[in-house]
């Protein structure tokens, strides 16, 4: 039987936009700027650049290169190395499925805030700024008392969630080639929106103080291991490696295309977007703290607190055009994140399933979106935020880093870093020397080991020998779900690898 | 903005734009998209 023709990105630009789009995500807006401000201002760029060059780019080159070499998504790549390794491709795929489940809900909250911004539902002026916290936690989330108290479903969030999954389905179901225009749209549109929001932010009083806080360099921070953990983990999370999808994205690249060059472009395009986001965020934070006459330490400058409390509070305080700025910001948040959601669903989950079982992309996309939507409903309950926090720690931190660590070891030592390097160099203008092998075989795994031990085990298990500390997030026994969920994803991955594969056209 | 913050912003953008410009200037086989 003739081998089926594999789907392809329609051209190099589409591939680069898809790679940048998958890399640019919510973390560019709500984590990178925070890390810069917290860990040395402009000086943080030094550890970040070191980690991008020595750690992020080799890892991303590995995933693209292996995908193209085997013309398969993650499970097919590891099956190609040896049948006994196939589970190692399914593990990040399972992780990607769980991540997209809650990622879609955060996008749904962004859409919910677009709607609320039209009427400035949480209020304007100082009263609105003070009501922003309650609006998010008490009105949008209606947060319950704990993990087991599910309460009711937030139906308006569910409607927004349905829209998110519908956008994902219609963007993906015709395959990689047809999805190209969506990737281009969802990279260029958020750039335009971010620039608009940044320009507005920088014209506000107090903006320059905010930017001083963001960028003023403090080189003494470079000896702080927290800074290096922050940089390494941000590179790992931001480049979308360790989530299976980049193997599939690489498998859709033309055989003569230059992967090394595209990898560097994607990595620095991602960094540029994150750096720009910092101007959008801290100009507005500076305006807010000046308007409320409070220290910056009193406002949340990262994660959900930044996006859904601090920013709405600042929008309330703006002298004019509040609704427009609110709509633009939350639309930019949605458009920044939706491309990452495509990536997780398409490259991370759908491609491995179609590769293994020979199902059609359309049918697989439909069922992945349906099951993904149903999974997402957990986070639309009143306990949703607690579960999101636990699952995020389980799969997006431990899952991503541990599977990435194992993958780089197997590829670097078993498949052979040199073999991969020669494959990449055969079509690249930028040739990498044998030194690159050691980045893949040693530097990347050691970097990941540092992240999982220093940022993971040391923090989460500290309570075992230090009675003054509480279990992760103060969740008590609930924090055991972090390990339970990780174990379940591993068992599912082993199960999937044991199933018999079916090629397209087989009866 | 302080001089140090402005310098950080300029250096940051120069590095990002410089690397991107270098990569885009490498024409090589960029145009080839045939298997």
Short mmCIF file of C-alpha atoms in Angstrom, two decimals:
data_model
loop_
_atom_site.label_atom_id
_atom_site.label_comp_id
_atom_site.label_asym_id
_atom_site.label_seq_id
_atom_site.Cartn_x
_atom_site.Cartn_y
_atom_site.Cartn_z
CA UNK A 1 0.00 0.00 0.00
CA UNK A 2 1.36 3.44 -0.92
CA UNK A 3 2.18 5.70 2.03
CA UNK A 4 -0.47 8.40 2.47
CA UNK A 5 0.71 11.93 1.61
CA UNK A 6 1.34 13.83 4.82
CA UNK A 7 -0.29 17.14 5.52
CA UNK A 8 2.00 20.17 5.02
CA UNK A 9 2.13 23.81 6.05
CA UNK A 10 1.40 25.67 2.83
CA UNK A 11 4.64 27.69 2.99
CA UNK A 12 7.49 28.76 5.26
CA UNK A 13 5.65 31.86 6.50
CA UNK A 14 2.72 29.74 7.66
CA UNK A 15 5.02 27.44 9.59
CA UNK A 16 6.80 30.35 11.26
CA UNK A 17 3.53 32.05 12.18
CA UNK A 18 2.16 28.75 13.51
CA UNK A 19 5.30 28.23 15.61
CA UNK A 20 5.28 31.81 16.90
CA UNK A 21 1.55 31.59 17.54
CA UNK A 22 1.92 28.43 19.57
CA UNK A 23 4.79 29.94 21.55
CA UNK A 24 3.04 33.24 22.23
CA UNK A 25 0.51 32.61 24.92
CA UNK A 26 -0.96 34.03 28.08
CA UNK A 27 2.38 33.60 29.89
CA UNK A 28 3.89 36.24 27.60
CA UNK A 29 1.47 38.75 29.06
CA UNK A 30 1.10 37.69 32.65
CA UNK A 31 4.33 35.85 33.56
CA UNK A 32 7.29 37.20 31.57
CA UNK A 33 6.76 40.90 32.48
CA UNK A 34 6.28 39.92 36.14
CA UNK A 35 9.54 37.93 36.14
CA UNK A 36 11.41 40.85 34.58
CA UNK A 37 10.07 43.28 37.17
CA UNK A 38 10.58 40.88 40.10
CA UNK A 39 13.99 39.51 39.14
CA UNK A 40 16.25 42.37 38.23
CA UNK A 41 14.42 44.44 35.59
CA UNK A 42 16.45 44.70 32.39
CA UNK A 43 19.15 42.51 33.99
CA UNK A 44 16.71 39.57 33.82
CA UNK A 45 17.19 39.55 30.04
CA UNK A 46 20.68 38.09 30.63
CA UNK A 47 19.56 34.80 32.26
CA UNK A 48 16.57 34.67 29.91
CA UNK A 49 18.77 34.97 26.80
CA UNK A 50 21.25 32.44 28.20
CA UNK A 51 18.38 30.00 28.79
CA UNK A 52 16.83 30.62 25.35
CA UNK A 53 20.12 29.99 23.54
CA UNK A 54 21.50 27.09 25.58
CA UNK A 55 18.24 25.43 26.58
CA UNK A 56 15.11 26.55 24.72
CA UNK A 57 16.35 26.69 21.13
CA UNK A 58 18.11 23.26 21.20
CA UNK A 59 14.99 21.70 22.74
CA UNK A 60 12.69 23.28 20.14
CA UNK A 61 15.06 22.30 17.31
CA UNK A 62 14.96 18.75 18.65
CA UNK A 63 11.17 18.56 18.57
CA UNK A 64 10.84 20.12 15.09
CA UNK A 65 13.73 18.04 13.75
CA UNK A 66 12.50 14.71 15.13
CA UNK A 67 9.00 15.40 13.82
CA UNK A 68 10.35 16.02 10.34
CA UNK A 69 12.75 13.09 10.48
CA UNK A 70 10.05 10.55 11.30
CA UNK A 71 7.16 12.46 9.65
CA UNK A 72 5.05 11.77 12.72
CA UNK A 73 3.70 13.39 15.85
CA UNK A 74 5.28 12.70 19.25
CA UNK A 75 4.15 9.07 19.75
CA UNK A 76 5.19 8.13 16.20
CA UNK A 77 8.61 9.70 16.77
CA UNK A 78 9.26 7.65 19.91
CA UNK A 79 7.82 4.53 18.29
CA UNK A 80 10.35 5.15 15.51
CA UNK A 81 13.17 5.16 18.05
CA UNK A 82 11.86 1.94 19.54
CA UNK A 83 8.40 0.50 20.21
CA UNK A 84 9.13 0.42 23.94
CA UNK A 85 9.44 4.24 23.95
CA UNK A 86 6.10 5.03 22.33
CA UNK A 87 4.47 5.82 25.69
CA UNK A 88 6.94 8.69 26.05
CA UNK A 89 5.25 10.35 23.07
CA UNK A 90 1.77 9.76 24.45
CA UNK A 91 2.62 11.20 27.87
CA UNK A 92 3.08 14.81 26.69
CA UNK A 93 0.09 14.31 24.37
CA UNK A 94 -2.06 13.44 27.40
CA UNK A 95 -0.55 16.40 29.24
CA UNK A 96 -1.46 18.65 26.28
CA UNK A 97 -5.07 17.43 26.41
CA UNK A 98 -5.38 18.34 30.09
CA UNK A 99 -3.71 21.72 29.57
CA UNK A 100 -6.00 22.72 26.71
CA UNK A 101 -8.97 21.79 28.94
CA UNK A 102 -8.30 24.61 31.39
CA UNK A 103 -6.56 26.92 28.92
CA UNK A 104 -9.85 27.09 26.98
CA UNK A 105 -11.64 28.19 30.16
CA UNK A 106 -9.17 31.05 30.72
CA UNK A 107 -9.88 32.12 27.13
CA UNK A 108 -13.60 31.87 27.93
CA UNK A 109 -13.07 34.20 30.92
CA UNK A 110 -11.32 36.62 28.55
CA UNK A 111 -14.36 36.58 26.25
CA UNK A 112 -16.60 37.00 29.29
CA UNK A 113 -14.61 40.13 30.17
CA UNK A 114 -14.94 41.42 26.59
CA UNK A 115 -18.72 41.28 27.08
CA UNK A 116 -18.51 42.84 30.56
CA UNK A 117 -16.24 45.61 29.26
CA UNK A 118 -18.95 46.87 26.91
CA UNK A 119 -20.97 48.17 29.86
CA UNK A 120 -18.03 48.32 32.30
CA UNK A 121 -20.04 45.89 34.43
CA UNK A 122 -17.67 46.14 37.43
CA UNK A 123 -17.94 49.93 37.50
CA UNK A 124 -15.86 52.96 36.66
CA UNK A 125 -13.71 55.35 38.67
CA UNK A 126 -12.30 54.51 42.06
CA UNK A 127 -15.40 52.50 42.99
CA UNK A 128 -14.92 50.31 39.92
CA UNK A 129 -11.24 49.80 40.70
CA UNK A 130 -12.10 48.68 44.22
CA UNK A 131 -14.87 46.40 42.95
CA UNK A 132 -12.69 44.63 40.34
CA UNK A 133 -11.46 41.94 42.73
CA UNK A 134 -14.95 41.04 43.87
CA UNK A 135 -16.25 41.10 40.31
CA UNK A 136 -13.82 38.39 39.22
CA UNK A 137 -13.92 36.10 42.24
CA UNK A 138 -17.53 36.62 43.40
CA UNK A 139 -19.42 37.38 40.19
CA UNK A 140 -17.55 35.64 37.35
CA UNK A 141 -16.18 32.65 39.30
CA UNK A 142 -18.47 32.65 42.35
CA UNK A 143 -15.61 30.84 44.01
CA UNK A 144 -16.66 28.20 46.54
CA UNK A 145 -15.02 27.25 49.83
CA UNK A 146 -12.72 24.51 48.48
CA UNK A 147 -11.86 21.71 46.05
CA UNK A 148 -14.82 19.50 46.96
CA UNK A 149 -17.45 22.24 46.97
CA UNK A 150 -18.42 22.32 43.27
CA UNK A 151 -21.56 24.44 43.69
CA UNK A 152 -23.21 25.28 40.39
CA UNK A 153 -22.06 25.85 36.81
CA UNK A 154 -21.37 29.38 35.54
CA UNK A 155 -23.55 29.29 32.45
CA UNK A 156 -22.37 32.51 30.80
CA UNK A 157 -18.80 31.18 31.06
CA UNK A 158 -20.01 27.92 29.49
CA UNK A 159 -21.46 29.85 26.52
CA UNK A 160 -18.09 31.61 26.05
CA UNK A 161 -16.34 28.25 26.42
CA UNK A 162 -18.52 26.76 23.69
CA UNK A 163 -17.46 29.62 21.43
CA UNK A 164 -13.76 28.97 22.22
CA UNK A 165 -14.03 25.27 21.32
CA UNK A 166 -16.07 26.13 18.19
CA UNK A 167 -13.33 28.53 17.03
CA UNK A 168 -10.79 25.78 17.65
CA UNK A 169 -12.80 23.19 15.71
CA UNK A 170 -13.35 25.40 12.66
CA UNK A 171 -9.68 26.43 12.61
CA UNK A 172 -8.28 22.92 12.84
CA UNK A 173 -10.65 20.44 11.20
CA UNK A 174 -9.33 20.85 7.67
CA UNK A 175 -5.73 20.11 8.68
CA UNK A 176 -2.43 21.98 8.86
CA UNK A 177 -2.40 23.45 5.37
CA UNK A 178 -5.86 24.99 5.68
CA UNK A 179 -5.24 26.22 9.24
CA UNK A 180 -2.39 28.48 8.06
CA UNK A 181 -4.51 31.60 7.60
CA UNK A 182 -5.84 31.27 11.15
CA UNK A 183 -2.31 31.09 12.55
CA UNK A 184 -1.32 34.22 10.64
CA UNK A 185 -4.46 36.03 11.80
CA UNK A 186 -3.98 35.05 15.45
CA UNK A 187 -0.38 36.27 15.50
CA UNK A 188 -0.83 39.57 13.67
CA UNK A 189 -4.12 40.56 15.33
CA UNK A 190 -2.83 40.33 18.93
CA UNK A 191 0.30 42.26 17.91
CA UNK A 192 -1.91 45.08 16.60
CA UNK A 193 -4.10 44.98 19.71
CA UNK A 194 -1.07 44.89 22.02
CA UNK A 195 0.49 47.90 20.30
CA UNK A 196 -2.83 49.79 20.63
CA UNK A 197 -3.09 48.91 24.34
CA UNK A 198 0.59 49.81 24.89
CA UNK A 199 0.21 53.20 23.21
CA UNK A 200 -2.82 53.95 25.37
CA UNK A 201 -1.01 52.78 28.49
CA UNK A 202 2.09 54.87 27.86
CA UNK A 203 0.06 58.06 27.51
CA UNK A 204 -1.41 57.66 31.01
CA UNK A 205 -0.06 59.50 34.07
CA UNK A 206 2.20 57.26 36.15
CA UNK A 207 3.08 55.06 33.15
CA UNK A 208 6.76 55.99 33.28
CA UNK A 209 7.03 55.01 36.96
CA UNK A 210 5.52 51.65 36.01
CA UNK A 211 8.08 51.20 33.24
CA UNK A 212 10.89 52.16 35.61
CA UNK A 213 9.76 49.38 37.89
CA UNK A 214 9.60 46.98 34.91
CA UNK A 215 12.99 47.74 33.38
CA UNK A 216 15.40 49.31 35.92
CA UNK A 217 18.27 46.81 36.01
CA UNK A 218 19.50 45.23 39.24
CA UNK A 219 22.50 43.07 38.37
CA UNK A 220 22.90 41.81 41.94
CA UNK A 221 19.89 39.55 41.26
CA UNK A 222 21.92 37.43 38.84
CA UNK A 223 23.37 35.39 41.71
CA UNK A 224 19.89 34.51 42.97
CA UNK A 225 18.93 30.93 41.94
CA UNK A 226 15.25 31.97 41.86
CA UNK A 227 16.10 34.23 38.94
CA UNK A 228 17.62 31.35 36.98
CA UNK A 229 14.71 29.08 37.82
CA UNK A 230 12.33 31.83 36.68
CA UNK A 231 14.20 32.23 33.39
CA UNK A 232 14.57 28.51 32.64
CA UNK A 233 10.97 27.69 33.51
CA UNK A 234 9.65 30.65 31.52
CA UNK A 235 11.63 29.54 28.46
CA UNK A 236 10.27 25.99 28.85
CA UNK A 237 6.66 27.11 29.26
CA UNK A 238 6.77 29.86 26.68
CA UNK A 239 8.28 27.99 23.74
CA UNK A 240 5.54 25.33 23.97
CA UNK A 241 8.05 22.51 24.11
CA UNK A 242 7.31 19.38 26.13
CA UNK A 243 3.65 19.41 25.06
CA UNK A 244 3.96 17.00 22.11
CA UNK A 245 2.70 19.52 19.55
CA UNK A 246 6.03 20.73 18.20
CA UNK A 247 6.85 17.21 16.97
CA UNK A 248 3.70 17.30 14.83
CA UNK A 249 4.39 20.89 13.72
CA UNK A 250 7.85 19.73 12.59
CA UNK A 251 6.33 16.78 10.74
CA UNK A 252 4.29 19.19 8.60
CA UNK A 253 7.41 21.11 7.50
CA UNK A 254 8.70 20.57 3.97
CA UNK A 255 11.66 18.22 3.81
CA UNK A 256 14.00 20.91 2.42
CA UNK A 257 12.96 23.69 4.81
CA UNK A 258 15.38 25.37 7.19
CA UNK A 259 14.36 24.36 10.70
CA UNK A 260 17.22 25.98 12.62
CA UNK A 261 16.51 29.41 11.21
CA UNK A 262 12.75 29.07 11.81
CA UNK A 263 13.39 27.96 15.40
CA UNK A 264 15.45 31.07 16.17
CA UNK A 265 12.81 33.30 14.54
CA UNK A 266 10.02 31.67 16.56
CA UNK A 267 12.00 31.95 19.82
CA UNK A 268 12.86 35.62 19.38
CA UNK A 269 9.40 36.46 17.99
CA UNK A 270 8.05 35.00 21.21
CA UNK A 271 10.51 37.02 23.29
CA UNK A 272 9.67 40.22 21.39
CA UNK A 273 5.97 39.74 22.10
CA UNK A 274 6.65 39.10 25.78
CA UNK A 275 8.91 42.15 26.04
CA UNK A 276 6.25 44.32 24.36
CA UNK A 277 3.58 42.94 26.70
CA UNK A 278 5.62 44.24 29.62
CA UNK A 279 5.20 47.79 28.30
CA UNK A 280 1.44 47.23 27.97
CA UNK A 281 1.18 45.79 31.48
CA UNK A 282 3.48 47.99 33.54
CA UNK A 283 2.48 51.31 31.97
CA UNK A 284 -1.06 50.56 33.14
CA UNK A 285 0.05 49.20 36.53
CA UNK A 286 2.04 52.41 37.08
CA UNK A 287 -1.06 54.44 36.25
CA UNK A 288 -3.18 52.39 38.66
CA UNK A 289 -0.86 52.63 41.66
CA UNK A 290 -0.44 56.35 41.14
CA UNK A 291 -4.21 56.84 40.79
CA UNK A 292 -4.98 54.84 43.94
CA UNK A 293 -1.90 56.18 45.75
CA UNK A 294 -0.80 52.69 46.81
CA UNK A 295 2.56 50.86 46.56
CA UNK A 296 3.07 48.50 43.63
CA UNK A 297 3.38 45.58 46.05
CA UNK A 298 -0.34 46.04 46.82
CA UNK A 299 -1.44 45.05 43.32
CA UNK A 300 -1.14 41.70 41.59
CA UNK A 301 1.28 41.88 38.68
CA UNK A 302 1.14 38.30 37.46
CA UNK A 303 -1.16 35.49 36.42
CA UNK A 304 -4.94 35.66 36.73
CA UNK A 305 -4.74 38.47 39.28
CA UNK A 306 -3.02 40.74 36.76
CA UNK A 307 -5.32 39.93 33.87
CA UNK A 308 -8.68 39.78 35.61
CA UNK A 309 -8.29 42.06 38.63
CA UNK A 310 -5.45 44.58 38.24
CA UNK A 311 -6.05 45.37 34.58
CA UNK A 312 -9.85 45.82 34.94
CA UNK A 313 -9.18 48.02 37.99
CA UNK A 314 -6.84 50.18 35.91
CA UNK A 315 -9.38 50.34 33.08
CA UNK A 316 -11.95 51.65 35.57
CA UNK A 317 -9.62 54.47 36.57
CA UNK A 318 -8.90 55.63 33.02
CA UNK A 319 -10.08 59.15 32.25
CA UNK A 320 -11.86 58.12 29.03
CA UNK A 321 -12.47 55.29 26.60
CA UNK A 322 -12.59 52.73 29.42
CA UNK A 323 -14.83 50.31 27.58
CA UNK A 324 -12.74 50.43 24.41
CA UNK A 325 -9.47 49.79 26.24
CA UNK A 326 -11.11 46.94 28.19
CA UNK A 327 -12.45 45.35 25.01
CA UNK A 328 -9.09 45.72 23.22
CA UNK A 329 -7.12 44.26 26.13
CA UNK A 330 -9.33 41.22 26.65
CA UNK A 331 -9.58 40.62 22.90
CA UNK A 332 -5.79 40.72 22.75
CA UNK A 333 -5.66 38.22 25.62
CA UNK A 334 -8.08 35.93 23.76
CA UNK A 335 -6.28 36.18 20.43
CA UNK A 336 -2.86 35.69 22.06
CA UNK A 337 -4.05 32.50 23.75
CA UNK A 338 -6.23 30.92 21.10
CA UNK A 339 -3.30 30.01 18.83
CA UNK A 340 -1.68 28.16 21.73
CA UNK A 341 -4.96 26.31 22.24
CA UNK A 342 -4.97 25.29 18.53
CA UNK A 343 -1.44 24.03 19.01
CA UNK A 344 -2.24 21.96 22.09
CA UNK A 345 -5.31 20.41 20.51
CA UNK A 346 -4.04 19.96 16.95
CA UNK A 347 -0.34 19.19 17.31
CA UNK A 348 -0.55 17.76 20.81
CA UNK A 349 -3.63 15.56 20.65
CA UNK A 350 -5.29 15.29 17.21
CA UNK A 351 -2.12 14.60 15.18
CA UNK A 352 -0.96 11.72 17.43
CA UNK A 353 -4.43 10.15 17.26
CA UNK A 354 -4.73 10.43 13.47
CA UNK A 355 -1.16 9.13 13.06
CA UNK A 356 -1.78 6.10 15.22
CA UNK A 357 -5.33 5.12 14.41
CA UNK A 358 -5.70 6.44 10.86
CA UNK A 359 -8.85 8.40 11.73
CA UNK A 360 -9.78 11.41 9.63
CA UNK A 361 -8.65 14.82 10.91
CA UNK A 362 -12.22 16.13 10.72
CA UNK A 363 -13.76 13.36 12.80
CA UNK A 364 -10.88 13.33 15.30
CA UNK A 365 -11.02 17.12 15.69
CA UNK A 366 -14.75 16.94 16.33
CA UNK A 367 -14.46 14.32 19.07
CA UNK A 368 -11.40 15.89 20.70
CA UNK A 369 -13.28 19.22 20.82
CA UNK A 370 -16.42 17.56 22.27
CA UNK A 371 -14.51 15.63 24.95
CA UNK A 372 -12.27 18.66 25.60
CA UNK A 373 -15.33 20.86 26.07
CA UNK A 374 -16.85 18.38 28.53
CA UNK A 375 -13.55 18.23 30.45
CA UNK A 376 -13.43 22.02 30.56
CA UNK A 377 -16.80 22.12 32.34
CA UNK A 378 -15.02 21.15 35.57
CA UNK A 379 -13.40 24.59 35.60
CA UNK A 380 -16.74 26.31 35.03
CA UNK A 381 -18.00 25.14 38.41
CA UNK A 382 -17.59 27.22 41.56
CA UNK A 383 -14.57 25.09 42.51
CA UNK A 384 -13.10 25.54 39.03
CA UNK A 385 -10.25 27.83 40.00
CA UNK A 386 -8.99 25.42 42.68
CA UNK A 387 -8.96 22.55 40.19
CA UNK A 388 -7.33 24.71 37.56
CA UNK A 389 -4.52 25.51 39.98
CA UNK A 390 -3.98 21.86 40.92
CA UNK A 391 -4.16 20.50 37.35
CA UNK A 392 -1.90 23.31 36.12
CA UNK A 393 0.74 22.41 38.70
CA UNK A 394 0.39 18.72 37.89
CA UNK A 395 0.54 18.75 34.11
CA UNK A 396 1.85 22.13 33.03
CA UNK A 397 4.71 22.09 35.51
CA UNK A 398 5.61 18.52 36.47
CA UNK A 399 4.15 16.87 33.36
CA UNK A 400 5.83 19.19 30.92
CA UNK A 401 9.21 19.19 32.62
CA UNK A 402 9.43 15.48 33.46
CA UNK A 403 8.31 14.34 30.00
CA UNK A 404 10.68 16.88 28.44
CA UNK A 405 13.55 15.60 30.57
CA UNK A 406 12.92 11.98 29.56
CA UNK A 407 12.42 12.92 25.90
CA UNK A 408 15.70 14.82 25.62
CA UNK A 409 17.57 11.96 27.30
CA UNK A 410 16.10 9.31 24.99
CA UNK A 411 16.59 11.40 21.85
CA UNK A 412 20.01 12.75 22.84
CA UNK A 413 21.50 9.42 23.96
CA UNK A 414 19.42 6.66 22.34
CA UNK A 415 18.47 8.12 18.96
CA UNK A 416 21.66 10.16 18.84
CA UNK A 417 22.11 13.91 19.10
CA UNK A 418 24.68 13.86 16.30
CA UNK A 419 22.33 12.08 13.91
CA UNK A 420 19.68 14.72 14.58
CA UNK A 421 22.24 17.54 14.22
CA UNK A 422 23.31 16.28 10.79
CA UNK A 423 19.65 16.00 9.76
CA UNK A 424 19.02 19.62 10.80
CA UNK A 425 22.24 20.91 9.19
CA UNK A 426 21.43 19.21 5.89
CA UNK A 427 18.80 21.87 5.13
CA UNK A 428 19.93 24.79 7.29
CA UNK A 429 21.89 27.94 6.51
CA UNK A 430 22.99 28.16 10.13
CA UNK A 431 25.06 25.01 10.73
CA UNK A 432 25.44 23.91 14.31
CA UNK A 433 28.66 22.21 15.39
CA UNK A 434 29.20 19.12 17.56
CA UNK A 435 28.94 21.36 20.65
CA UNK A 436 25.18 21.35 20.01
CA UNK A 437 25.09 17.63 20.83
CA UNK A 438 26.14 18.39 24.40
CA UNK A 439 23.49 21.03 24.77
CA UNK A 440 20.89 18.37 23.96
CA UNK A 441 22.51 15.55 25.87
CA UNK A 442 23.51 17.44 29.01
CA UNK A 443 22.53 21.11 29.27
CA UNK A 444 18.82 20.74 28.47
CA UNK A 445 18.27 17.69 30.75
CA UNK A 446 20.26 19.32 33.58
CA UNK A 447 18.29 22.54 33.18
CA UNK A 448 15.04 20.58 33.39
CA UNK A 449 16.29 18.61 36.37
CA UNK A 450 17.13 21.89 38.13
CA UNK A 451 13.61 23.21 37.39
CA UNK A 452 11.80 20.13 38.65
CA UNK A 453 13.89 19.82 41.82
CA UNK A 454 14.36 23.47 42.75
CA UNK A 455 10.99 24.84 41.61
CA UNK A 456 8.99 21.68 42.19
CA UNK A 457 10.00 19.13 44.78
CA UNK A 458 11.82 21.55 47.09
CA UNK A 459 8.76 23.81 47.26
CA UNK A 460 5.95 21.26 47.22
CA UNK A 461 7.48 18.75 49.59
CA UNK A 462 9.01 21.30 51.99
CA UNK A 463 6.11 20.73 54.39
CA UNK A 464 7.30 17.17 55.05
CA UNK A 465 10.24 18.46 57.09
CA UNK A 466 9.22 22.05 57.80
CA UNK A 467 6.03 22.26 59.87
CA UNK A 468 5.73 26.01 59.25
CA UNK A 469 4.99 25.33 55.56
CA UNK A 470 1.69 24.09 54.15
CA UNK A 471 1.03 21.63 51.35
CA UNK A 472 1.10 23.06 47.83
CA UNK A 473 -1.16 26.12 47.74
CA UNK A 474 -2.50 25.23 51.20
CA UNK A 475 -4.68 22.56 49.63
CA UNK A 476 -3.95 19.95 52.28
CA UNK A 477 -4.66 16.42 51.12
CA UNK A 478 -6.09 17.90 47.92
CA UNK A 479 -2.52 18.61 46.82
CA UNK A 480 -2.05 14.86 46.42
CA UNK A 481 -4.11 15.24 43.25
CA UNK A 482 -0.97 16.75 41.69
CA UNK A 483 0.68 13.33 41.83
CA UNK A 484 -2.54 11.38 41.20
CA UNK A 485 -3.29 13.24 37.98
CA UNK A 486 0.28 12.83 36.80
CA UNK A 487 0.13 9.10 37.47
CA UNK A 488 -3.19 8.80 35.61
CA UNK A 489 -1.72 10.57 32.55
CA UNK A 490 1.23 8.17 32.63
CA UNK A 491 -1.04 5.10 32.83
CA UNK A 492 -3.23 6.38 29.97
CA UNK A 493 -0.09 6.97 27.91
CA UNK A 494 1.15 3.43 28.48
CA UNK A 495 -2.31 2.12 27.61
CA UNK A 496 -2.43 4.11 24.36
CA UNK A 497 1.02 2.89 23.37
CA UNK A 498 -0.12 -0.73 23.79
CA UNK A 499 -3.09 -0.34 21.45
CA UNK A 500 -2.64 -1.65 17.94
CA UNK A 501 -2.06 1.08 15.38
CA UNK A 502 -3.97 1.33 12.13
CA UNK A 503 -2.70 3.09 9.01
CA UNK A 504 -4.97 5.18 6.81
CA UNK A 505 -6.77 2.90 4.37
CA UNK A 506 -6.47 -0.25 6.49
CA UNK A 507 -9.68 -2.18 6.93
CA UNK B 1 11.82 56.94 32.83
CA UNK B 2 15.29 56.70 34.30
CA UNK B 3 18.33 56.43 32.06
CA UNK B 4 18.97 52.86 33.19
CA UNK B 5 15.41 51.80 32.34
CA UNK B 6 15.63 53.48 28.93
CA UNK B 7 18.99 51.76 28.29
CA UNK B 8 17.45 48.38 29.22
CA UNK B 9 14.58 48.97 26.81
CA UNK B 10 16.91 49.97 23.98
CA UNK B 11 19.32 47.07 24.53
CA UNK B 12 16.43 44.60 24.79
CA UNK B 13 14.84 45.75 21.52
CA UNK B 14 18.20 45.91 19.73
CA UNK B 15 18.95 42.28 20.62
CA UNK B 16 15.50 41.05 19.61
CA UNK B 17 15.35 43.02 16.36
CA UNK B 18 19.00 42.28 15.56
CA UNK B 19 18.58 38.50 15.87
CA UNK B 20 15.35 38.54 13.86
CA UNK B 21 16.94 40.70 11.15
CA UNK B 22 19.93 38.33 10.95
CA UNK B 23 17.66 35.30 10.56
CA UNK B 24 15.49 36.93 7.92
CA UNK B 25 18.60 38.07 6.03
CA UNK B 26 19.69 34.44 5.63
CA UNK B 27 17.91 33.75 2.38
CA UNK B 28 19.39 30.29 1.69
CA UNK B 29 16.72 27.74 0.99
CA UNK B 30 13.88 29.69 2.60
CA UNK B 31 11.95 29.75 -0.62
CA UNK B 32 12.02 26.00 -1.10
CA UNK B 33 8.88 24.38 0.10
CA UNK B 34 8.76 21.36 -2.15
CA UNK B 35 9.42 17.83 -0.98
#
